[in-house]
């Protein structure tokens, strides 16, 4: 979404912005937005929480992954107005052993996918549904890494998760 | 994306007769971003107080339309009694998307035909009468069964392939009351109305999906073949449920995905197998029945052979479900 189309749409419609409160990283944020603003844009453009990244804006890359009520979701295909009352955690609110494991395993190069990878990894660990390395790979496939750090990312997760690394 | 108004619904009667509903948003918001659909008002149905649960009912299990795909796939009742459904759901999309996507929304997701998404390409599904760019265009992902001269698109849901095999029933509410539709009668072939994917009428709300008691929990398999091991739509997928008496087939269900505008199930093939030995030869003959009439286009003729092999391999895997792995599947 470009700024230009934002302005155009604002003018072309009678829908009025509304004020909502979002709970992010334990803090309440009031913001006045139009209903069509994605959670991702609300974080980045309205709340200056730019740690969450926009890759594709279409659900295909996982860069925008955040944790919502304990579960990993993509923030580009949900609307901020739909998340009133939910507890959202972004990379800015995370302090978790997986971060040190990423450093230990060199689990990034450019770092663009990393906030999404970390949120997704925490979601995976908390869901507790996958066991083997193969299952962890499958469960992390919603997060693309164009630098190809995937092996190291899986290594980092396996280290924190413990158990069989086959 | 055009702007729209937004309301939170509290009850089903708040929403029937209206549009446009948003559940997980993972398909609808994407389509809105591409301007492939337009909404004056989005009605958030997640805030409705019911239809979020997986419940045991007298003659089976009821999946709330608003339960997420992840909560459904990992629900103990589904894992234990309908593992075929768990498998199929977990083969779709990504962990994040499955945490958002709902059961109702999954059945109503639109095709992934690349020309449907390209506003500059003629497409009868997007703009009736404009033509079909896929028939003479790049059609590697398109259908081989039940196509029409107007549209050769594929319905991309994995969950629906298992629901078809399980003889699920879709419960629907409208302003006029309630109705239930057999899974086989829900999705449609493109015929001369490609814009209409299914038989849900405007303003109708899916409340739940019922699974009959028979879950094929002992002998089942879902095989999804695609260009990468995970996080891609199917080229061909197969759901198989088997009920065995020794090595004789007492009951069987086989549904093909990735090959048609609706889940493709041919009951003649299942009747053929009943009473026969569960072996490669018989599965191969059944596959020929399922694929009768399959026609490939310039880039997808490979799907006919692939589908045949996938059916046989998946039925063999159903004999020993432990041979299934997530992501890349082993050769049987
Ligand atoms: C990158 C990506 C990859 C994907 N890969 C796969 C895959 O491999 N396999 C697969 O099966 N799917 C895949 N999906 C699709 C995903 O499963 C669907 O988008 C999802 O299931 C839709 O559910 P939702 O709740 O988000 O629906 P929404 O997007 O909220 O709604 C979809 C449609 O259903 C309508 N609707 C929703 N609920 C109801 C109801 N109860 N009654 C009446 N109407 C209703 C809405 O109005 C809308 O028209 C993928 C999606 C993405 C973005
Ligand atoms: S196959 Fe169907 S969806 Fe694709 S271009 Fe043709 S009409 Fe459109
Ligand atoms: S930006 Fe959300 S998945 Fe790519
Ligand atoms: S580290 Fe560059 S995209 Fe993953």
Coordinates of C-alpha atoms and ligand atoms in Angstrom, one line a residue:
Chain A
X1 CA 0.0 0.0 0.0
X2 CA 1.5 3.3 -1.0
X3 CA 1.0 6.6 0.7
X4 CA -0.7 7.9 -2.5
X5 CA -3.4 5.3 -2.5
X6 CA -4.0 5.8 1.2
X7 CA -4.8 9.5 0.5
X8 CA -6.9 8.7 -2.5
X9 CA -9.0 6.1 -0.6
X10 CA -9.4 8.4 2.4
X11 CA -10.9 11.0 0.1
X12 CA -13.1 8.7 -1.9
X13 CA -15.0 7.2 1.0
X14 CA -17.4 8.3 3.7
X15 CA -16.1 5.7 6.2
X16 CA -14.7 7.5 9.2
X17 CA -11.7 6.6 11.1
X18 CA -12.3 5.0 14.5
X19 CA -10.3 5.0 17.7
X20 CA -9.3 1.6 19.0
X21 CA -7.1 0.3 21.7
X22 CA -4.5 -2.4 21.0
X23 CA -2.6 -4.3 23.7
X24 CA 1.0 -4.6 22.4
X25 CA 3.9 -5.9 24.5
X26 CA 1.9 -5.3 27.6
X27 CA 1.1 -1.7 26.9
X28 CA -2.2 -0.2 25.8
X29 CA -2.0 1.9 22.6
X30 CA -4.9 4.0 21.5
X31 CA -4.9 4.8 17.8
X32 CA -7.3 6.4 15.3
X33 CA -7.4 4.4 12.0
X34 CA -9.6 3.4 9.1
X35 CA -10.9 -0.2 9.2
X36 CA -8.9 -1.3 6.2
X37 CA -5.5 -0.8 8.0
X38 CA -3.8 -4.2 8.5
X39 CA -2.4 -5.0 11.9
X40 CA 1.1 -4.9 10.2
X41 CA 0.6 -1.3 8.9
X42 CA -0.9 -0.3 12.3
X43 CA 2.3 -1.5 14.0
X44 CA 4.7 0.0 11.5
X45 CA 3.0 3.2 10.3
X46 CA 0.9 4.2 13.2
X47 CA 2.8 2.9 16.3
X48 CA 6.3 3.1 15.1
X49 CA 6.9 -0.5 16.0
X50 CA 9.0 -1.2 12.9
X51 CA 10.6 -4.4 14.2
X52 CA 7.8 -6.4 12.5
X53 CA 8.7 -6.5 8.8
X54 CA 6.7 -6.4 5.6
X55 CA 7.9 -8.8 3.0
X56 CA 5.1 -9.8 0.6
X57 CA 2.0 -8.3 2.3
X58 CA 0.1 -11.3 1.1
X59 CA 0.6 -14.1 3.6
X60 CA 3.4 -15.7 1.7
X61 CA 6.6 -15.0 3.5
X62 CA 6.1 -14.8 7.3
X63 CA 8.2 -11.7 7.8
X64 CA 5.3 -10.0 9.5
X65 CA 4.7 -12.8 12.1
X66 CA 3.7 -11.7 15.5
X67 CA 2.3 -13.5 18.5
X68 CA -1.4 -12.9 19.2
X69 CA -3.0 -14.5 22.4
X70 CA -0.1 -16.9 22.5
X71 CA -0.3 -18.0 18.9
X72 CA 1.9 -17.0 15.9
X73 CA -0.1 -15.2 13.2
X74 CA 0.8 -13.1 10.2
X75 CA -0.1 -9.5 10.7
X76 CA -0.5 -8.6 7.0
X77 CA -3.7 -10.6 6.5
X78 CA -5.6 -9.4 9.6
X79 CA -6.9 -5.9 10.4
X80 CA -6.0 -3.8 13.4
X81 CA -9.7 -3.3 14.2
X82 CA -10.1 -7.1 14.4
X83 CA -7.5 -7.3 17.1
X84 CA -9.1 -5.1 19.7
X85 CA -8.9 -7.0 23.0
X86 CA -6.2 -9.4 21.9
X87 CA -2.7 -9.6 23.5
X88 CA -0.1 -8.9 20.8
X89 CA 3.6 -9.5 21.2
X90 CA 6.0 -8.2 18.6
X91 CA 9.8 -8.6 18.4
X92 CA 10.2 -5.4 20.5
X93 CA 8.5 -7.2 23.5
X94 CA 10.5 -10.4 23.3
X95 CA 13.2 -11.6 25.7
X96 CA 13.6 -15.3 25.1
X97 CA 16.5 -17.8 25.0
X98 CA 15.8 -18.3 21.2
X99 CA 17.4 -14.9 20.6
X100 CA 20.8 -16.0 22.0
X101 CA 20.5 -19.3 20.1
X102 CA 20.1 -17.4 16.9
X103 CA 23.3 -15.5 17.6
X104 CA 25.1 -18.7 18.7
X105 CA 24.1 -20.5 15.5
X106 CA 24.6 -17.6 13.1
X107 CA 20.9 -18.0 12.2
X108 CA 20.7 -14.9 9.9
X109 CA 22.6 -12.9 7.4
X110 CA 20.7 -9.7 6.4
X111 CA 18.3 -10.1 9.4
X112 CA 15.2 -9.0 7.5
X113 CA 13.3 -12.3 8.2
X114 CA 14.6 -12.6 11.8
X115 CA 11.9 -10.9 13.8
X116 CA 9.3 -13.1 12.0
X117 CA 11.5 -16.2 12.4
X118 CA 11.9 -15.5 16.2
X119 CA 8.1 -14.9 16.7
X120 CA 7.3 -18.1 14.7
X121 CA 9.9 -20.1 16.6
X122 CA 8.5 -19.0 20.0
X123 CA 5.0 -19.9 18.7
X124 CA 6.3 -23.3 17.7
X125 CA 7.9 -23.9 21.1
X126 CA 4.8 -22.8 23.0
X127 CA 2.4 -24.8 20.8
X128 CA 4.5 -27.9 21.6
X129 CA 3.1 -29.9 18.7
X130 CA 6.2 -30.8 16.8
X131 CA 9.0 -33.1 17.8
X132 CA 11.5 -34.2 15.2
X133 CA 13.8 -31.9 13.2
X134 CA 11.8 -32.8 10.1
X135 CA 8.6 -31.6 11.8
X136 CA 10.2 -28.4 13.0
X137 CA 11.3 -27.7 9.4
X138 CA 7.7 -28.2 8.2
X139 CA 6.3 -26.1 11.0
X140 CA 8.8 -23.2 10.1
X141 CA 8.0 -23.3 6.4
X142 CA 5.8 -20.3 6.7
X143 CA 8.9 -18.2 7.2
X144 CA 11.0 -17.7 4.2
X145 CA 14.7 -16.7 4.4
X146 CA 16.1 -15.3 1.2
X147 CA 19.6 -15.4 2.7
X148 CA 19.3 -19.2 3.1
X149 CA 20.0 -19.3 6.9
X150 CA 17.3 -22.0 7.3
X151 CA 19.6 -24.8 8.5
X152 CA 21.0 -22.5 11.2
X153 CA 17.5 -21.3 12.2
X154 CA 16.4 -24.9 12.6
X155 CA 19.6 -25.7 14.6
X156 CA 18.9 -22.8 16.9
X157 CA 15.3 -23.9 17.5
X158 CA 16.4 -27.5 18.1
X159 CA 18.9 -26.3 20.7
X160 CA 16.3 -24.5 22.7
X161 CA 13.7 -27.2 22.2
X162 CA 16.0 -30.0 23.2
X163 CA 15.2 -33.6 22.2
X164 CA 16.1 -35.6 19.2
X165 CA 17.9 -33.6 16.4
X166 CA 17.5 -36.1 13.6
Chain B
X1 CA -7.7 -2.0 -1.6
X2 CA -10.8 0.1 -1.2
X3 CA -11.9 1.3 2.2
X4 CA -14.9 -0.4 3.9
X5 CA -16.9 -0.1 7.0
X6 CA -16.5 -2.6 9.8
X7 CA -18.8 -4.2 12.3
X8 CA -18.4 -6.9 15.0
X9 CA -21.3 -9.4 15.0
X10 CA -22.6 -10.8 18.3
X11 CA -25.0 -13.4 17.0
X12 CA -25.8 -15.4 13.9
X13 CA -29.0 -13.5 13.4
X14 CA -26.9 -10.3 13.2
X15 CA -25.2 -11.6 10.0
X16 CA -27.6 -13.8 8.0
X17 CA -28.8 -11.9 4.9
X18 CA -25.9 -9.6 5.0
X19 CA -22.4 -9.3 3.5
X20 CA -19.4 -9.4 3.7
X21 CA -18.2 -11.8 6.4
X22 CA -14.7 -11.9 7.6
X23 CA -13.4 -14.9 9.6
X24 CA -9.6 -15.5 9.6
X25 CA -9.3 -13.0 6.9
X26 CA -6.5 -15.0 5.2
X27 CA -8.2 -15.3 1.9
X28 CA -10.7 -12.4 2.0
X29 CA -8.2 -9.7 3.0
X30 CA -5.8 -10.9 0.4
X31 CA -8.6 -10.7 -2.3
X32 CA -9.5 -7.2 -1.0
X33 CA -5.9 -6.1 -1.4
X34 CA -5.8 -7.3 -5.0
X35 CA -9.2 -5.5 -5.6
X36 CA -10.6 -8.9 -6.6
X37 CA -13.5 -8.4 -4.3
X38 CA -15.1 -5.4 -2.9
X39 CA -17.0 -4.9 0.4
X40 CA -19.0 -2.0 1.6
X41 CA -18.9 -3.4 5.2
X42 CA -16.9 -6.2 6.7
X43 CA -18.8 -8.0 9.3
X44 CA -16.5 -9.7 11.7
X45 CA -18.0 -13.1 12.5
X46 CA -15.3 -14.1 15.0
X47 CA -17.1 -12.2 17.7
X48 CA -20.2 -14.4 17.4
X49 CA -20.5 -16.2 20.7
X50 CA -21.0 -19.8 19.3
X51 CA -19.7 -22.2 16.6
X52 CA -16.1 -22.0 17.8
X53 CA -15.9 -25.5 19.3
X54 CA -15.3 -29.1 18.3
X55 CA -18.2 -31.1 19.8
X56 CA -19.3 -34.7 20.0
X57 CA -22.8 -35.1 18.8
X58 CA -25.0 -38.2 18.7
X59 CA -23.9 -39.5 15.3
X60 CA -20.4 -38.0 15.0
X61 CA -18.5 -34.9 15.6
X62 CA -19.4 -31.2 14.9
X63 CA -16.7 -28.8 13.8
X64 CA -17.6 -25.2 14.5
X65 CA -17.3 -23.1 11.4
X66 CA -15.4 -20.5 13.5
X67 CA -12.9 -22.9 15.0
X68 CA -9.5 -22.4 13.6
X69 CA -7.8 -25.0 11.3
X70 CA -5.0 -25.4 13.8
X71 CA -7.4 -26.0 16.8
X72 CA -9.3 -28.5 14.7
X73 CA -6.3 -30.4 13.4
X74 CA -4.8 -30.7 17.0
X75 CA -8.1 -31.4 18.8
X76 CA -7.8 -34.8 20.6
X77 CA -11.0 -36.0 19.1
X78 CA -9.9 -35.2 15.6
X79 CA -6.4 -36.5 16.1
X80 CA -7.7 -39.8 17.5
X81 CA -10.9 -40.4 15.5
X82 CA -10.3 -38.5 12.3
X83 CA -6.5 -38.4 11.8
X84 CA -7.1 -38.1 8.0
X85 CA -8.6 -34.7 8.6
X86 CA -5.8 -33.6 10.9
X87 CA -3.3 -34.7 8.2
X88 CA -5.0 -32.8 5.4
X89 CA -5.3 -29.6 7.4
X90 CA -1.7 -29.7 8.5
X91 CA -0.6 -30.2 4.9
X92 CA -2.1 -26.8 4.0
X93 CA -0.7 -23.3 4.2
X94 CA 1.6 -22.5 7.1
X95 CA 1.4 -22.8 10.9
X96 CA 0.7 -19.0 11.2
X97 CA -2.1 -19.2 8.6
X98 CA -3.6 -22.3 10.2
X99 CA -3.8 -20.4 13.5
X100 CA -5.9 -17.8 11.8
X101 CA -7.9 -19.7 9.1
X102 CA -11.3 -21.0 10.1
X103 CA -13.1 -24.2 9.0
X104 CA -15.9 -22.2 7.3
X105 CA -13.4 -19.9 5.5
X106 CA -11.3 -22.9 4.3
X107 CA -14.3 -24.3 2.3
X108 CA -14.9 -21.0 0.7
X109 CA -11.4 -20.0 -0.3
X110 CA -11.1 -19.0 -4.0
X111 CA -8.9 -20.5 -6.7
X112 CA -5.2 -19.7 -7.0
X113 CA -5.3 -19.5 -10.8
X114 CA -2.7 -16.9 -11.6
X115 CA -4.8 -15.3 -14.3
X116 CA -7.7 -14.8 -11.8
X117 CA -5.2 -12.7 -9.8
X118 CA -4.0 -10.7 -12.8
X119 CA -6.4 -7.8 -13.5
X120 CA -5.0 -7.4 -17.0
X121 CA -5.8 -11.0 -18.1
X122 CA -9.2 -12.1 -19.4
X123 CA -10.8 -14.5 -16.8
X124 CA -14.3 -15.7 -16.8
X125 CA -14.3 -16.3 -13.1
X126 CA -13.3 -12.7 -12.4
X127 CA -15.1 -11.0 -15.3
X128 CA -17.7 -13.3 -16.9
X129 CA -17.6 -13.3 -20.6
X130 CA -14.0 -12.0 -20.9
X131 CA -12.6 -15.4 -21.7
X132 CA -10.2 -17.9 -20.0
X133 CA -6.5 -17.1 -20.2
X134 CA -5.5 -20.4 -18.8
X135 CA -6.9 -22.7 -21.4
X136 CA -4.4 -21.6 -24.0
X137 CA -2.0 -20.0 -21.6
X138 CA 0.3 -21.4 -18.9
X139 CA -1.8 -24.0 -17.3
X140 CA 0.6 -26.2 -15.3
X141 CA -1.4 -25.9 -12.1
X142 CA -4.9 -26.2 -13.7
X143 CA -7.5 -28.9 -13.6
X144 CA -7.7 -32.2 -15.6
X145 CA -11.1 -33.3 -14.5
X146 CA -14.5 -31.6 -14.7
X147 CA -13.2 -28.6 -16.7
X148 CA -15.4 -26.6 -19.1
X149 CA -14.5 -24.4 -22.1
X150 CA -15.1 -21.5 -19.8
X151 CA -12.8 -22.3 -16.9
X152 CA -10.1 -24.9 -15.9
X153 CA -9.4 -23.6 -12.4
X154 CA -8.7 -25.8 -9.4
X155 CA -10.2 -25.5 -5.9
X156 CA -7.2 -25.4 -3.7
X157 CA -8.4 -26.5 -0.2
X158 CA -6.6 -29.5 1.4
X159 CA -9.1 -29.8 4.3
X160 CA -12.0 -30.2 1.9
X161 CA -10.3 -33.2 0.3
X162 CA -10.4 -35.1 3.6
X163 CA -13.9 -33.8 4.4
X164 CA -15.1 -35.1 1.0
X165 CA -13.7 -38.6 1.8
X166 CA -15.3 -38.5 5.3
X167 CA -18.8 -37.7 3.9
X168 CA -19.0 -34.5 5.9
X169 CA -22.2 -32.5 6.0
X170 CA -22.3 -28.7 6.0
X171 CA -24.8 -26.9 8.2
X172 CA -26.0 -23.5 6.9
X173 CA -28.2 -20.8 8.3
X174 CA -30.0 -18.1 6.3
X175 CA -32.8 -15.7 6.9
X176 CA -35.2 -18.5 5.8
X177 CA -34.0 -21.0 8.3
X178 CA -31.5 -23.9 8.3
X179 CA -30.4 -26.4 5.8
X180 CA -27.7 -29.1 5.5
X181 CA -25.8 -30.0 2.4
X182 CA -23.8 -33.1 1.7
X183 CA -20.2 -32.3 1.1
X184 CA -20.4 -33.8 -2.4
X185 CA -23.1 -31.3 -3.4
X186 CA -21.4 -28.2 -2.0
X187 CA -18.7 -27.3 -4.4
X188 CA -19.5 -26.9 -8.1
X189 CA -17.9 -27.5 -11.5
X190 CA -17.2 -24.4 -13.5
X191 CA -19.7 -25.2 -16.3
X192 CA -20.9 -22.0 -17.8
X193 CA -20.9 -20.2 -14.4
X194 CA -17.2 -20.0 -13.4
X195 CA -17.7 -17.1 -10.9
X196 CA -19.8 -19.5 -8.7
X197 CA -17.5 -21.8 -6.7
X198 CA -20.1 -23.4 -4.5
X199 CA -23.8 -23.6 -3.6
X200 CA -23.7 -21.2 -0.6
X201 CA -26.1 -18.4 -1.4
X202 CA -25.3 -14.8 -0.7
X203 CA -26.1 -14.0 2.9
X204 CA -26.0 -17.6 4.0
X205 CA -23.8 -18.4 7.0
X206 CA -22.0 -21.7 7.6
X207 CA -22.5 -22.7 11.3
X208 CA -20.7 -26.0 11.4
X209 CA -19.5 -29.1 9.6
X210 CA -20.6 -32.5 10.8
X211 CA -18.4 -35.6 10.6
X212 CA -20.3 -39.0 10.6
X213 CA -19.0 -41.6 13.0
X214 CA -16.8 -43.5 10.5
X215 CA -13.4 -41.9 10.7
X216 CA -11.1 -44.5 9.1
X217 CA -8.6 -43.9 12.0
X218 CA -6.8 -47.2 11.6
X219 CA -6.0 -47.0 7.9
X220 CA -5.8 -43.6 6.3
X221 CA -3.4 -41.4 4.4
X222 CA -3.2 -37.9 2.9
X223 CA -0.6 -37.4 0.3
X224 CA 0.1 -33.9 -1.1
X225 CA 2.5 -33.5 -4.1
X226 CA 3.8 -30.1 -4.8
X227 CA 6.7 -28.1 -6.1
X228 CA 8.4 -27.8 -2.7
X229 CA 8.1 -30.0 0.4
X230 CA 5.9 -27.6 2.4
X231 CA 4.0 -24.3 2.1
X232 CA 2.8 -24.7 -1.5
X233 CA -0.6 -25.6 -3.0
X234 CA -1.0 -29.2 -4.3
X235 CA -0.3 -30.2 -7.8
X236 CA -2.1 -33.4 -6.9
X237 CA -3.3 -34.6 -3.5
X238 CA -5.1 -37.7 -2.4
X239 CA -7.1 -38.6 0.7
X240 CA -7.7 -42.3 1.4
X241 CA -9.6 -44.0 4.1
X242 CA -9.7 -47.8 4.3
X243 CA -11.6 -50.3 6.4
X244 CA -10.0 -53.7 6.2
X245 CA -11.0 -57.2 7.1
X246 CA -7.7 -59.0 7.0
X247 CA -6.4 -57.9 3.7
X248 CA -9.8 -57.5 2.1
X249 CA -11.3 -54.1 1.6
X250 CA -14.6 -53.7 3.6
X251 CA -15.0 -50.0 2.9
X252 CA -12.9 -47.3 1.1
X253 CA -13.0 -43.6 0.3
X254 CA -10.7 -41.9 -2.1
X255 CA -10.8 -38.2 -3.0
X256 CA -8.4 -36.4 -5.3
X257 CA -7.4 -32.8 -4.8
X258 CA -5.5 -30.3 -7.1
X259 CA -7.2 -31.7 -10.2
X260 CA -10.6 -30.1 -10.4
X261 CA -12.9 -27.2 -9.5
X262 CA -14.2 -29.4 -6.6
X263 CA -12.9 -32.3 -4.6
X264 CA -12.9 -35.3 -7.0
X265 CA -14.5 -38.4 -5.7
X266 CA -15.7 -41.3 -7.9
X267 CA -18.0 -43.7 -6.0
X268 CA -17.7 -46.3 -8.8
X269 CA -14.1 -46.7 -8.0
X270 CA -14.9 -47.3 -4.3
X271 CA -17.6 -49.9 -5.2
X272 CA -15.1 -51.6 -7.4
X273 CA -12.7 -52.0 -4.5
X274 CA -15.1 -53.3 -1.9
X275 CA -14.6 -57.0 -1.3
X276 CA -11.3 -57.0 -3.2
X277 CA -7.8 -57.5 -1.9
X278 CA -6.0 -54.3 -0.7
X279 CA -3.1 -54.4 -3.2
X280 CA -1.3 -52.3 -5.8
X281 CA -3.1 -54.0 -8.7
X282 CA -6.6 -53.3 -7.4
X283 CA -5.7 -49.7 -6.4
X284 CA -4.3 -49.2 -9.8
X285 CA -7.5 -50.4 -11.5
X286 CA -9.5 -48.1 -9.1
X287 CA -7.2 -45.2 -10.1
X288 CA -8.1 -45.8 -13.7
X289 CA -11.8 -45.5 -12.9
X290 CA -11.2 -42.3 -10.9
X291 CA -9.3 -40.7 -13.8
X292 CA -11.7 -41.7 -16.5
X293 CA -12.2 -38.7 -18.7
X294 CA -9.2 -36.8 -17.5
X295 CA -7.9 -34.4 -20.1
X296 CA -4.7 -32.4 -19.8
X297 CA -3.8 -29.1 -21.4
X298 CA -0.4 -27.9 -22.8
X299 CA 1.5 -27.9 -19.5
X300 CA -0.4 -30.1 -17.1
X301 CA -0.9 -33.5 -18.9
X302 CA 1.7 -34.8 -16.4
X303 CA -1.0 -34.6 -13.7
X304 CA -2.8 -37.5 -15.2
X305 CA 0.1 -39.9 -14.6
X306 CA 1.0 -38.2 -11.4
X307 CA -2.5 -38.6 -10.0
X308 CA -2.6 -42.3 -10.9
X309 CA 0.7 -42.9 -9.1
X310 CA -0.4 -40.7 -6.2
X311 CA -3.6 -42.7 -5.7
X312 CA -1.9 -46.1 -5.7
X313 CA 0.9 -44.8 -3.4
X314 CA -1.5 -43.2 -1.0
X315 CA -3.7 -46.3 -0.8
X316 CA -0.6 -48.3 0.0
X317 CA 0.5 -45.8 2.6
X318 CA -3.0 -46.1 4.2
X319 CA -2.2 -49.7 4.9
X320 CA 0.5 -48.5 7.2
X321 CA -0.2 -44.9 8.2
X322 CA 3.1 -44.6 10.1
X323 CA 4.8 -44.3 6.7
X324 CA 3.4 -40.8 6.4
X325 CA 5.8 -38.0 7.3
X326 CA 5.3 -34.2 7.4
X327 CA 6.5 -32.2 4.5
X328 CA 8.4 -34.4 2.0
X329 CA 6.7 -37.8 1.8
X330 CA 8.7 -41.0 1.5
X331 CA 8.4 -43.2 -1.5
X332 CA 6.1 -46.2 -0.8
Ligands
LIG1 C1 0.2 -18.0 1.4 C2 -1.0 -18.9 1.6 C3 -0.9 -20.3 1.4 C4 -2.0 -21.1 1.5 N1 -1.8 -22.4 1.3 C5 -2.9 -23.3 1.4 C6 -2.8 -24.7 1.2 O1 -1.7 -25.2 0.9 N2 -3.9 -25.4 1.3 C7 -5.1 -24.9 1.7 O2 -6.1 -25.7 1.8 N3 -5.2 -23.6 1.9 C8 -4.2 -22.8 1.8 N4 -4.3 -21.4 2.0 C9 -5.7 -20.9 2.1 C10 -6.2 -20.8 3.6 O3 -6.4 -22.1 4.0 C11 -7.5 -20.1 3.5 O4 -7.2 -18.7 3.2 C12 -8.3 -20.1 4.8 O5 -8.6 -21.4 5.1 C13 -9.5 -19.3 4.7 O6 -10.1 -19.2 6.0 P1 -10.4 -17.8 6.7 O7 -11.1 -18.1 8.0 O8 -9.1 -17.0 6.8 O9 -11.4 -17.2 5.6 P2 -11.7 -15.6 5.3 O10 -10.6 -15.1 4.4 O11 -12.0 -14.9 6.5 O12 -13.0 -15.9 4.4 C14 -13.0 -16.5 3.2 C15 -14.4 -16.5 2.6 O13 -15.3 -17.2 3.4 C16 -16.4 -16.5 3.8 N5 -16.7 -17.0 5.1 C17 -15.9 -17.3 6.1 N6 -16.5 -18.0 7.1 C18 -17.8 -18.1 6.7 C19 -19.0 -18.7 7.4 N7 -18.9 -19.3 8.5 N8 -20.2 -18.6 6.7 C20 -20.2 -18.0 5.5 N9 -19.2 -17.4 4.9 C21 -18.0 -17.5 5.5 C22 -15.9 -15.0 3.8 O14 -16.9 -14.1 3.7 C23 -15.0 -15.1 2.6 O15 -15.7 -14.9 1.4 C24 -3.3 -20.6 1.9 C25 -3.4 -19.2 2.1 C26 -2.3 -18.4 2.0 C27 -2.5 -16.9 2.2
LIG2 S1 -9.1 -21.1 -15.4 FE1 -10.9 -20.0 -14.6 S2 -10.0 -18.7 -13.0 FE2 -8.3 -19.2 -14.4 S3 -8.3 -17.7 -16.1 FE3 -9.6 -19.4 -16.8 S4 -11.7 -18.6 -16.1 FE4 -10.2 -17.5 -14.9
LIG3 S1 4.4 -9.7 4.9 FE1 2.9 -10.9 5.9 S2 3.5 -12.9 5.2 FE2 4.8 -11.6 4.0
LIG4 S1 18.5 -13.5 7.1 FE1 18.2 -12.4 5.2 S2 16.2 -13.1 4.7 FE2 16.7 -14.4 6.4

